[in-house]
Amino acid sequence: MKILVCIKQVVDPEKVEYNAQTKTIKRNAQYLMNNPADLSALEFALRIKDVYKDVHITTLSMGPAECESKIKELIEVGCDSCVLLSDKRLAGSDAYSTAYALAKAIEKLGNFDLILCGESSLDGETSIVPPQIAEYLNIPHIAFASNIKVLNIERIEVERKLKNLLFRFEVKLPALISVKKDSAFLRLPKLSFMIKALSYTPQILSVDDFENFDFDRVGAEGSKTSVDSFVEQSFEDVKCEIYDGIEDAQIECIADLVTRFL
Amino acid sequence: MEYFLSEEQKIIKKLAKRISDEYVSKVAIKYDKEGIFPKDILDLLAYTELTGVYIPKEYGGFGGGVMEMCLVVEELSRNCAGVAVSYAATALGAYPIILYGKEEQKKKYLPKIAKGELIAAFALTEADAGSDVSSIKTTAEKKGDYYILNGSKHWITNGGEADVYVVFAVTDKSKGPRGISAFIVEKGYEGFYCGKKEDKMGIRASSTTELIFEDCKVPKENLLGREGTGFIVAMKTFDRTRPGVAAMAVGIAQGAYEHAVRYAKERVQFGQPLSSFQAIQHMLADMYINIEAARAMLYSTCRMIDSGAKDFSKESSACKVFASDVAMKVTTDAVQIMGGNGYVKDYPVEKMMRDAKVTQIFEGANQIQRNIIASEIIKEY
């Protein structure tokens, strides 16, 4: 079984810097991290590989060369190969353009049985890249999965939680599934994989590698949406309530707060 | 400071540090308080393949040596020396097999130890035979295809938790130290029991117990090395594992120092942080100097051992003595800097000070180490 996991390198939100003029987030290599929701997707892929030994996991990322150091971390947990789609002509792409470029890369890389993505990226939060990739590739798509189980070589079972409801889907492969952020936590690396990662270089793709690539669909110019402005949010107005009292009263207050805000 | 570690060694240190910071730190206080054996952490170390760093490649390990083992111990000790010693005690039990095991013994035990499927232990000390190893009274009498072991061992790290024990017993009393032999004893052997669990001052997450042998039947093929070579097996093993105690000491000291520095920067007295007072600055500087010196000594000793040097008892003992004394001094000073907060259990330095003490005691008290060092110095000149 061939599994592809789309993994974006995002800027750590604690350290994010932006360029107000170009309206872009600065991708300083030292502050990059692999998008948490995508790592949940990767963990599902690794779990499938734990059970089925002939599984090959490829990861696909799109971004500047700085992303390479973070991509190596994917080899450290057991991915077989990693691909970085890196091309200056893709800079400024919105979700629509990104999905198109990723879909072209997936077509180029070959026939995958299962494509996994995180539900959204920390720095974009649109949640529309995964379904758009599926549309481009003309394969079924299930969003916001909380669990994935391979039934056999042709079918998988996908669970999605909605409050107290659990939806269970069965879908024929190939399919694309986007998973909820905290649905699985990525495992620790293994020493042997870390040694392998030392000398590993991801395969680099550029848009020149694709056939019939429509340049009008990518980059800032080809994007259908654009960032209007960055506005720093002030936290000065955040209200802080202090609940004093003995332990039981505090527990009651917490229970009340949880009920009110859930 | 990188100390010229190889890329692979840096990876081992980084991985161990991650486990220490993300997992060990979360359980250190609880495991210390309740005396919980850190099987879950050992399982993580097994998953990440750190349990096999010092095991030769042909037996399923990473193929590293004392340096690799010490890097893991050092990083685990930064957060909990009890966890670190539970890991290191398996190395102490595995080294006699690596050094003196027959091919069948190596093939049987080392791959499983490397994978973390077996926990090992080293059983030498007795009630009346601590530093005076030659006074052990446990006997092993050969009867047919078995050795029959009788006696008891005290203060055995990983006791009750280990699957495999390297046990030292007298096979010929008339020969003194040359009459001691080493045996591999598996958990579950007839006549082998685990006795009292010690209620210790520090390293409380580790298990320290008594072992009892009552007509314990050990197959003759479990004799390690030859009959009468047990004393050499023990001493040569200690030469390789004493740096592990030094690594533990360096890790404890490093952990306490990091807490003290952070605290000194945050704690305000007389309108300024503690770190702005020169009296505190000098204490922090001395901590740093001593830790770096101990670490440099430790790493150079590890490199010496792993280079294939023949005789390194003096260096091995010296780094253990120096690092353990540094750990005691640094943790005491960390408690001093943190004042009342250092003395209570809300912060980990109180635990670190308790943990540090044992590094001056076990695997040969520092007084015995000084005897070894002095004896080597006198022989040299």
PDB file of C-alpha atoms in Angstrom, chain A residues 76-77 186-195 198, chain B residues 7-8 11-12 15 18 23 44 47-49 53 62:
ATOM      1  CA  GLU A  76      13.195  10.150  12.055  1.00  0.00           C
ATOM      2  CA  VAL A  77       9.796   8.692  12.931  1.00  0.00           C
ATOM      3  CA  LEU A 186       3.030  11.587  16.654  1.00  0.00           C
ATOM      4  CA  ARG A 187       5.292   8.959  18.124  1.00  0.00           C
ATOM      5  CA  LEU A 188       8.879   9.462  19.243  1.00  0.00           C
ATOM      6  CA  PRO A 189      11.671   9.029  16.736  1.00  0.00           C
ATOM      7  CA  LYS A 190      13.835   5.898  16.692  1.00  0.00           C
ATOM      8  CA  LEU A 191      17.594   6.052  16.890  1.00  0.00           C
ATOM      9  CA  SER A 192      18.098   4.078  13.657  1.00  0.00           C
ATOM     10  CA  PHE A 193      15.700   6.346  11.751  1.00  0.00           C
ATOM     11  CA  MET A 194      17.474   9.420  13.169  1.00  0.00           C
ATOM     12  CA  ILE A 195      20.774   8.081  11.894  1.00  0.00           C
ATOM     13  CA  LEU A 198      21.358  12.411   9.012  1.00  0.00           C
TER      14      LEU A 198
ATOM     15  CA  GLU B   7      27.026  13.189  14.882  1.00  0.00           C
ATOM     16  CA  GLU B   8      25.593   9.871  16.052  1.00  0.00           C
ATOM     17  CA  ILE B  11      21.682  12.289  18.168  1.00  0.00           C
ATOM     18  CA  ILE B  12      21.707   9.871  21.100  1.00  0.00           C
ATOM     19  CA  LEU B  15      16.914  11.816  21.817  1.00  0.00           C
ATOM     20  CA  ARG B  18      13.839  14.756  24.619  1.00  0.00           C
ATOM     21  CA  TYR B  23       8.388  12.312  29.815  1.00  0.00           C
ATOM     22  CA  LEU B  44       9.987   4.350  25.707  1.00  0.00           C
ATOM     23  CA  TYR B  47      10.971   1.848  21.518  1.00  0.00           C
ATOM     24  CA  THR B  48      13.461   4.560  20.606  1.00  0.00           C
ATOM     25  CA  GLU B  49      16.257   1.940  20.593  1.00  0.00           C
ATOM     26  CA  VAL B  53      23.240   1.858  22.431  1.00  0.00           C
ATOM     27  CA  PHE B  62      23.677   0.125  18.087  1.00  0.00           C
TER      28      PHE B  62
END
